[in-house]
mmCIF file with all atom_site columns, C-alpha atoms and ligand atoms in Angstrom:
data_model
loop_
_atom_site.group_PDB
_atom_site.id
_atom_site.type_symbol
_atom_site.label_atom_id
_atom_site.label_alt_id
_atom_site.label_comp_id
_atom_site.label_asym_id
_atom_site.label_entity_id
_atom_site.label_seq_id
_atom_site.pdbx_PDB_ins_code
_atom_site.Cartn_x
_atom_site.Cartn_y
_atom_site.Cartn_z
_atom_site.occupancy
_atom_site.B_iso_or_equiv
_atom_site.pdbx_formal_charge
_atom_site.auth_seq_id
_atom_site.auth_comp_id
_atom_site.auth_asym_id
_atom_site.auth_atom_id
_atom_site.pdbx_PDB_model_num
ATOM   1   C CA  . MET A 1 1   ? 114.856 -10.969 -40.904 1.00 91.00 ? 25  MET A CA  1
ATOM   2   C CA  . THR A 1 2   ? 118.062 -13.017 -41.211 1.00 96.00 ? 26  THR A CA  1
ATOM   3   C CA  . ILE A 1 3   ? 121.060 -12.287 -39.012 1.00 98.00 ? 27  ILE A CA  1
ATOM   4   C CA  . PHE A 1 4   ? 122.868 -11.059 -42.125 1.00 98.00 ? 28  PHE A CA  1
ATOM   5   C CA  . GLU A 1 5   ? 120.047 -8.629  -42.924 1.00 98.00 ? 29  GLU A CA  1
ATOM   6   C CA  . LYS A 1 6   ? 120.495 -7.286  -39.385 1.00 98.00 ? 30  LYS A CA  1
ATOM   7   C CA  . ILE A 1 7   ? 124.218 -6.854  -40.078 1.00 98.00 ? 31  ILE A CA  1
ATOM   8   C CA  . VAL A 1 8   ? 123.427 -5.007  -43.323 1.00 98.00 ? 32  VAL A CA  1
ATOM   9   C CA  . ALA A 1 9   ? 120.960 -2.776  -41.417 1.00 98.00 ? 33  ALA A CA  1
ATOM   10  C CA  . GLY A 1 10  ? 123.641 -2.011  -38.797 1.00 98.00 ? 34  GLY A CA  1
ATOM   11  C CA  . GLU A 1 11  ? 121.609 -3.635  -36.019 1.00 98.00 ? 35  GLU A CA  1
ATOM   12  C CA  . ILE A 1 12  ? 124.367 -6.198  -35.388 1.00 98.00 ? 36  ILE A CA  1
ATOM   13  C CA  . PRO A 1 13  ? 128.034 -5.149  -35.627 1.00 98.00 ? 37  PRO A CA  1
ATOM   14  C CA  . CYS A 1 14  ? 130.467 -6.816  -37.994 1.00 98.00 ? 38  CYS A CA  1
ATOM   15  C CA  . LYS A 1 15  ? 134.148 -6.606  -38.869 1.00 98.00 ? 39  LYS A CA  1
ATOM   16  C CA  . LYS A 1 16  ? 133.710 -5.151  -42.339 1.00 98.00 ? 40  LYS A CA  1
ATOM   17  C CA  . VAL A 1 17  ? 136.223 -5.837  -45.104 1.00 98.00 ? 41  VAL A CA  1
ATOM   18  C CA  . LEU A 1 18  ? 134.609 -4.089  -48.093 1.00 98.00 ? 42  LEU A CA  1
ATOM   19  C CA  . GLU A 1 19  ? 131.174 -3.016  -49.282 1.00 98.00 ? 43  GLU A CA  1
ATOM   20  C CA  . ASN A 1 20  ? 129.412 -1.324  -52.147 1.00 98.00 ? 44  ASN A CA  1
ATOM   21  C CA  . ASP A 1 21  ? 125.744 -0.477  -52.746 1.00 98.00 ? 45  ASP A CA  1
ATOM   22  C CA  . ASN A 1 22  ? 124.743 -4.107  -53.298 1.00 98.00 ? 46  ASN A CA  1
ATOM   23  C CA  . PHE A 1 23  ? 127.270 -6.365  -51.539 1.00 98.00 ? 47  PHE A CA  1
ATOM   24  C CA  . LEU A 1 24  ? 129.071 -6.646  -48.203 1.00 98.00 ? 48  LEU A CA  1
ATOM   25  C CA  . ALA A 1 25  ? 132.132 -8.622  -47.090 1.00 99.00 ? 49  ALA A CA  1
ATOM   26  C CA  . PHE A 1 26  ? 132.852 -9.143  -43.386 1.00 99.00 ? 50  PHE A CA  1
ATOM   27  C CA  . HIS A 1 27  ? 134.885 -11.491 -41.199 1.00 99.00 ? 51  HIS A CA  1
ATOM   28  C CA  . ASP A 1 28  ? 133.188 -14.699 -40.019 1.00 99.00 ? 52  ASP A CA  1
ATOM   29  C CA  . ILE A 1 29  ? 132.628 -14.708 -36.263 1.00 98.00 ? 53  ILE A CA  1
ATOM   30  C CA  . ASN A 1 30  ? 133.852 -18.324 -36.033 1.00 98.00 ? 54  ASN A CA  1
ATOM   31  C CA  . PRO A 1 31  ? 136.765 -18.493 -38.492 1.00 98.00 ? 55  PRO A CA  1
ATOM   32  C CA  . LYS A 1 32  ? 137.662 -21.845 -40.068 1.00 98.00 ? 56  LYS A CA  1
ATOM   33  C CA  . ALA A 1 33  ? 140.910 -20.519 -41.571 1.00 98.00 ? 57  ALA A CA  1
ATOM   34  C CA  . LYS A 1 34  ? 143.392 -17.702 -40.916 1.00 98.00 ? 58  LYS A CA  1
ATOM   35  C CA  . ILE A 1 35  ? 141.268 -15.548 -43.197 1.00 98.00 ? 59  ILE A CA  1
ATOM   36  C CA  . HIS A 1 36  ? 137.551 -16.379 -43.260 1.00 99.00 ? 60  HIS A CA  1
ATOM   37  C CA  . VAL A 1 37  ? 135.343 -13.744 -44.824 1.00 99.00 ? 61  VAL A CA  1
ATOM   38  C CA  . LEU A 1 38  ? 131.648 -13.934 -45.691 1.00 99.00 ? 62  LEU A CA  1
ATOM   39  C CA  . ILE A 1 39  ? 130.452 -12.258 -48.884 1.00 99.00 ? 63  ILE A CA  1
ATOM   40  C CA  . ILE A 1 40  ? 126.748 -11.501 -49.197 1.00 98.00 ? 64  ILE A CA  1
ATOM   41  C CA  . PRO A 1 41  ? 124.277 -9.624  -51.351 1.00 98.00 ? 65  PRO A CA  1
ATOM   42  C CA  . LYS A 1 42  ? 122.702 -6.910  -49.184 1.00 98.00 ? 66  LYS A CA  1
ATOM   43  C CA  . LYS A 1 43  ? 119.265 -7.824  -50.491 1.00 98.00 ? 67  LYS A CA  1
ATOM   44  C CA  . CYS A 1 44  ? 118.410 -11.236 -49.095 1.00 97.00 ? 68  CYS A CA  1
ATOM   45  C CA  . VAL A 1 45  ? 118.326 -14.181 -51.495 1.00 98.00 ? 69  VAL A CA  1
ATOM   46  C CA  . LYS A 1 46  ? 117.906 -17.536 -49.761 1.00 98.00 ? 70  LYS A CA  1
ATOM   47  C CA  . ASP A 1 47  ? 120.628 -19.532 -51.457 1.00 98.00 ? 71  ASP A CA  1
ATOM   48  C CA  . PHE A 1 48  ? 122.489 -20.345 -54.676 1.00 98.00 ? 72  PHE A CA  1
ATOM   49  C CA  . GLU A 1 49  ? 119.375 -22.085 -56.078 1.00 98.00 ? 73  GLU A CA  1
ATOM   50  C CA  . GLU A 1 50  ? 117.419 -18.848 -55.947 1.00 98.00 ? 74  GLU A CA  1
ATOM   51  C CA  . VAL A 1 51  ? 119.997 -16.272 -56.994 1.00 98.00 ? 75  VAL A CA  1
ATOM   52  C CA  . SER A 1 52  ? 119.704 -14.608 -60.412 1.00 98.00 ? 76  SER A CA  1
ATOM   53  C CA  . GLY A 1 53  ? 122.481 -14.482 -62.957 1.00 98.00 ? 77  GLY A CA  1
ATOM   54  C CA  . GLU A 1 54  ? 122.486 -10.695 -62.671 1.00 98.00 ? 78  GLU A CA  1
ATOM   55  C CA  . VAL A 1 55  ? 123.156 -10.782 -58.914 1.00 98.00 ? 79  VAL A CA  1
ATOM   56  C CA  . MET A 1 56  ? 125.804 -13.492 -59.391 1.00 98.00 ? 80  MET A CA  1
ATOM   57  C CA  . LEU A 1 57  ? 127.571 -11.308 -61.935 1.00 98.00 ? 81  LEU A CA  1
ATOM   58  C CA  . GLY A 1 58  ? 127.793 -8.461  -59.420 1.00 98.00 ? 82  GLY A CA  1
ATOM   59  C CA  . LEU A 1 59  ? 128.748 -10.855 -56.634 1.00 98.00 ? 83  LEU A CA  1
ATOM   60  C CA  . THR A 1 60  ? 131.537 -12.336 -58.756 1.00 98.00 ? 84  THR A CA  1
ATOM   61  C CA  . THR A 1 61  ? 133.030 -8.933  -59.562 1.00 98.00 ? 85  THR A CA  1
ATOM   62  C CA  . PHE A 1 62  ? 132.743 -7.864  -55.913 1.00 98.00 ? 86  PHE A CA  1
ATOM   63  C CA  . THR A 1 63  ? 134.352 -11.110 -54.710 1.00 98.00 ? 87  THR A CA  1
ATOM   64  C CA  . GLN A 1 64  ? 137.306 -10.518 -57.050 1.00 98.00 ? 88  GLN A CA  1
ATOM   65  C CA  . GLU A 1 65  ? 137.689 -7.040  -55.522 1.00 98.00 ? 89  GLU A CA  1
ATOM   66  C CA  . VAL A 1 66  ? 137.719 -8.591  -52.046 1.00 98.00 ? 90  VAL A CA  1
ATOM   67  C CA  . THR A 1 67  ? 140.336 -11.241 -52.964 1.00 98.00 ? 91  THR A CA  1
ATOM   68  C CA  . LYS A 1 68  ? 142.570 -8.523  -54.435 1.00 98.00 ? 92  LYS A CA  1
ATOM   69  C CA  . PHE A 1 69  ? 142.035 -6.276  -51.406 1.00 98.00 ? 93  PHE A CA  1
ATOM   70  C CA  . LEU A 1 70  ? 143.143 -9.119  -49.094 1.00 98.00 ? 94  LEU A CA  1
ATOM   71  C CA  . GLY A 1 71  ? 145.992 -10.229 -51.386 1.00 98.00 ? 95  GLY A CA  1
ATOM   72  C CA  . LEU A 1 72  ? 144.404 -13.651 -51.809 1.00 98.00 ? 96  LEU A CA  1
ATOM   73  C CA  . ASP A 1 73  ? 144.362 -13.359 -55.609 1.00 98.00 ? 97  ASP A CA  1
ATOM   74  C CA  . LYS A 1 74  ? 148.116 -14.043 -55.497 1.00 97.00 ? 98  LYS A CA  1
ATOM   75  C CA  . SER A 1 75  ? 148.264 -16.746 -52.792 1.00 97.00 ? 99  SER A CA  1
ATOM   76  C CA  . GLY A 1 76  ? 145.053 -18.613 -53.603 1.00 98.00 ? 100 GLY A CA  1
ATOM   77  C CA  . TYR A 1 77  ? 141.910 -19.247 -51.637 1.00 98.00 ? 101 TYR A CA  1
ATOM   78  C CA  . ARG A 1 78  ? 138.757 -21.341 -51.379 1.00 98.00 ? 102 ARG A CA  1
ATOM   79  C CA  . LEU A 1 79  ? 135.221 -20.161 -52.082 1.00 98.00 ? 103 LEU A CA  1
ATOM   80  C CA  . ILE A 1 80  ? 132.323 -22.176 -50.659 1.00 98.00 ? 104 ILE A CA  1
ATOM   81  C CA  . THR A 1 81  ? 128.584 -21.740 -50.500 1.00 98.00 ? 105 THR A CA  1
ATOM   82  C CA  . ASN A 1 82  ? 126.504 -24.133 -48.412 1.00 98.00 ? 106 ASN A CA  1
ATOM   83  C CA  . ILE A 1 83  ? 122.994 -24.867 -49.668 1.00 98.00 ? 107 ILE A CA  1
ATOM   84  C CA  . GLY A 1 84  ? 120.103 -26.275 -47.646 1.00 98.00 ? 108 GLY A CA  1
ATOM   85  C CA  . GLU A 1 85  ? 120.041 -28.964 -45.004 1.00 97.00 ? 109 GLU A CA  1
ATOM   86  C CA  . ASP A 1 86  ? 122.454 -31.474 -46.530 1.00 98.00 ? 110 ASP A CA  1
ATOM   87  C CA  . GLY A 1 87  ? 124.806 -28.636 -47.461 1.00 98.00 ? 111 GLY A CA  1
ATOM   88  C CA  . GLY A 1 88  ? 124.900 -27.504 -43.821 1.00 98.00 ? 112 GLY A CA  1
ATOM   89  C CA  . GLN A 1 89  ? 123.542 -24.021 -44.466 1.00 98.00 ? 113 GLN A CA  1
ATOM   90  C CA  . GLU A 1 90  ? 122.751 -22.331 -41.157 1.00 98.00 ? 114 GLU A CA  1
ATOM   91  C CA  . VAL A 1 91  ? 121.860 -18.833 -42.328 1.00 98.00 ? 115 VAL A CA  1
ATOM   92  C CA  . PRO A 1 92  ? 119.182 -18.698 -45.068 1.00 98.00 ? 116 PRO A CA  1
ATOM   93  C CA  . HIS A 1 93  ? 120.779 -15.691 -46.781 1.00 98.00 ? 117 HIS A CA  1
ATOM   94  C CA  . LEU A 1 94  ? 123.130 -16.467 -49.688 1.00 98.00 ? 118 LEU A CA  1
ATOM   95  C CA  . HIS A 1 95  ? 126.757 -16.140 -48.640 1.00 98.00 ? 119 HIS A CA  1
ATOM   96  C CA  . PHE A 1 96  ? 130.105 -17.272 -49.937 1.00 98.00 ? 120 PHE A CA  1
ATOM   97  C CA  . HIS A 1 97  ? 132.765 -18.333 -47.458 1.00 98.00 ? 121 HIS A CA  1
ATOM   98  C CA  . LEU A 1 98  ? 136.138 -16.971 -48.611 1.00 99.00 ? 122 LEU A CA  1
ATOM   99  C CA  . LEU A 1 99  ? 138.891 -18.972 -46.915 1.00 98.00 ? 123 LEU A CA  1
ATOM   100 C CA  . GLY A 1 100 ? 142.620 -18.385 -47.190 1.00 98.00 ? 124 GLY A CA  1
ATOM   101 C CA  . GLY A 1 101 ? 145.692 -16.842 -45.648 1.00 98.00 ? 125 GLY A CA  1
ATOM   102 C CA  . GLU A 1 102 ? 147.253 -20.286 -45.166 1.00 98.00 ? 126 GLU A CA  1
ATOM   103 C CA  . LYS A 1 103 ? 147.597 -23.646 -46.957 1.00 98.00 ? 127 LYS A CA  1
ATOM   104 C CA  . LEU A 1 104 ? 144.121 -25.164 -46.712 1.00 98.00 ? 128 LEU A CA  1
ATOM   105 C CA  . SER A 1 105 ? 143.610 -28.877 -46.135 1.00 96.00 ? 129 SER A CA  1
ATOM   106 C CA  . TRP A 1 106 ? 141.253 -30.851 -48.379 1.00 94.00 ? 130 TRP A CA  1
ATOM   107 C CA  . GLY A 1 107 ? 139.437 -34.100 -47.672 1.00 81.00 ? 131 GLY A CA  1
HETATM 108 P P1  . AMP B 2 .   ? 126.519 -21.424 -43.147 1.00 81.73 ? 18  AMP B P1  1
HETATM 109 O O1  . AMP B 2 .   ? 126.633 -22.589 -42.205 1.00 81.73 ? 18  AMP B O1  1
HETATM 110 O O2  . AMP B 2 .   ? 127.121 -21.683 -44.491 1.00 81.73 ? 18  AMP B O2  1
HETATM 111 O O3  . AMP B 2 .   ? 125.110 -20.886 -43.211 1.00 81.73 ? 18  AMP B O3  1
HETATM 112 O O4  . AMP B 2 .   ? 127.441 -20.286 -42.536 1.00 81.73 ? 18  AMP B O4  1
HETATM 113 C C1  . AMP B 2 .   ? 126.999 -19.317 -41.638 1.00 81.73 ? 18  AMP B C1  1
HETATM 114 C C2  . AMP B 2 .   ? 128.231 -18.623 -41.102 1.00 81.73 ? 18  AMP B C2  1
HETATM 115 O O5  . AMP B 2 .   ? 127.841 -17.410 -40.499 1.00 81.73 ? 18  AMP B O5  1
HETATM 116 C C3  . AMP B 2 .   ? 129.008 -19.434 -40.059 1.00 81.73 ? 18  AMP B C3  1
HETATM 117 O O6  . AMP B 2 .   ? 130.332 -19.660 -40.512 1.00 81.73 ? 18  AMP B O6  1
HETATM 118 C C4  . AMP B 2 .   ? 128.961 -18.525 -38.826 1.00 81.73 ? 18  AMP B C4  1
HETATM 119 O O7  . AMP B 2 .   ? 130.158 -18.562 -38.071 1.00 81.73 ? 18  AMP B O7  1
HETATM 120 C C5  . AMP B 2 .   ? 128.725 -17.156 -39.445 1.00 81.73 ? 18  AMP B C5  1
HETATM 121 N N1  . AMP B 2 .   ? 128.090 -16.172 -38.581 1.00 81.73 ? 18  AMP B N1  1
HETATM 122 C C6  . AMP B 2 .   ? 126.953 -16.326 -37.871 1.00 81.73 ? 18  AMP B C6  1
HETATM 123 N N2  . AMP B 2 .   ? 126.652 -15.185 -37.212 1.00 81.73 ? 18  AMP B N2  1
HETATM 124 C C7  . AMP B 2 .   ? 127.618 -14.288 -37.532 1.00 81.73 ? 18  AMP B C7  1
HETATM 125 C C8  . AMP B 2 .   ? 127.885 -12.937 -37.162 1.00 81.73 ? 18  AMP B C8  1
HETATM 126 N N3  . AMP B 2 .   ? 127.073 -12.243 -36.342 1.00 81.73 ? 18  AMP B N3  1
HETATM 127 N N4  . AMP B 2 .   ? 128.975 -12.327 -37.678 1.00 81.73 ? 18  AMP B N4  1
HETATM 128 C C9  . AMP B 2 .   ? 129.810 -13.003 -38.493 1.00 81.73 ? 18  AMP B C9  1
HETATM 129 N N5  . AMP B 2 .   ? 129.618 -14.282 -38.884 1.00 81.73 ? 18  AMP B N5  1
HETATM 130 C C10 . AMP B 2 .   ? 128.537 -14.916 -38.402 1.00 81.73 ? 18  AMP B C10 1
#
């Protein structure tokens, strides 16, 4: 069971932002920006390589709801998903990092 599955199951607490039947958004425990939210499918998929188009469609719509809820749709934001070893993925449960709330550096 991944740590994110434990969060979905309520076994580990999280600072929830939004959820629906299939997706959950919660604050990252080690924020890399003023706003740093993780967006996950509740049903574990390992990474972007393994996710179906159907799940991505739902995840995209849900992510747009989260950005609107946080007001990031107006100010801008960054969306990142790390994949595998070279990508620096630590948790093998697909997640998008939503970063914003300030001017983000690049490079
Ligand atoms: P990644 O390196 O892309 O797999 O990102 C994993 C992210 O999960 C990191 O940014 C961690 O800070 C975050 N994280 C790990 N455990 C928790 C937790 N219990 N609650 C919230 N975020 C977590």
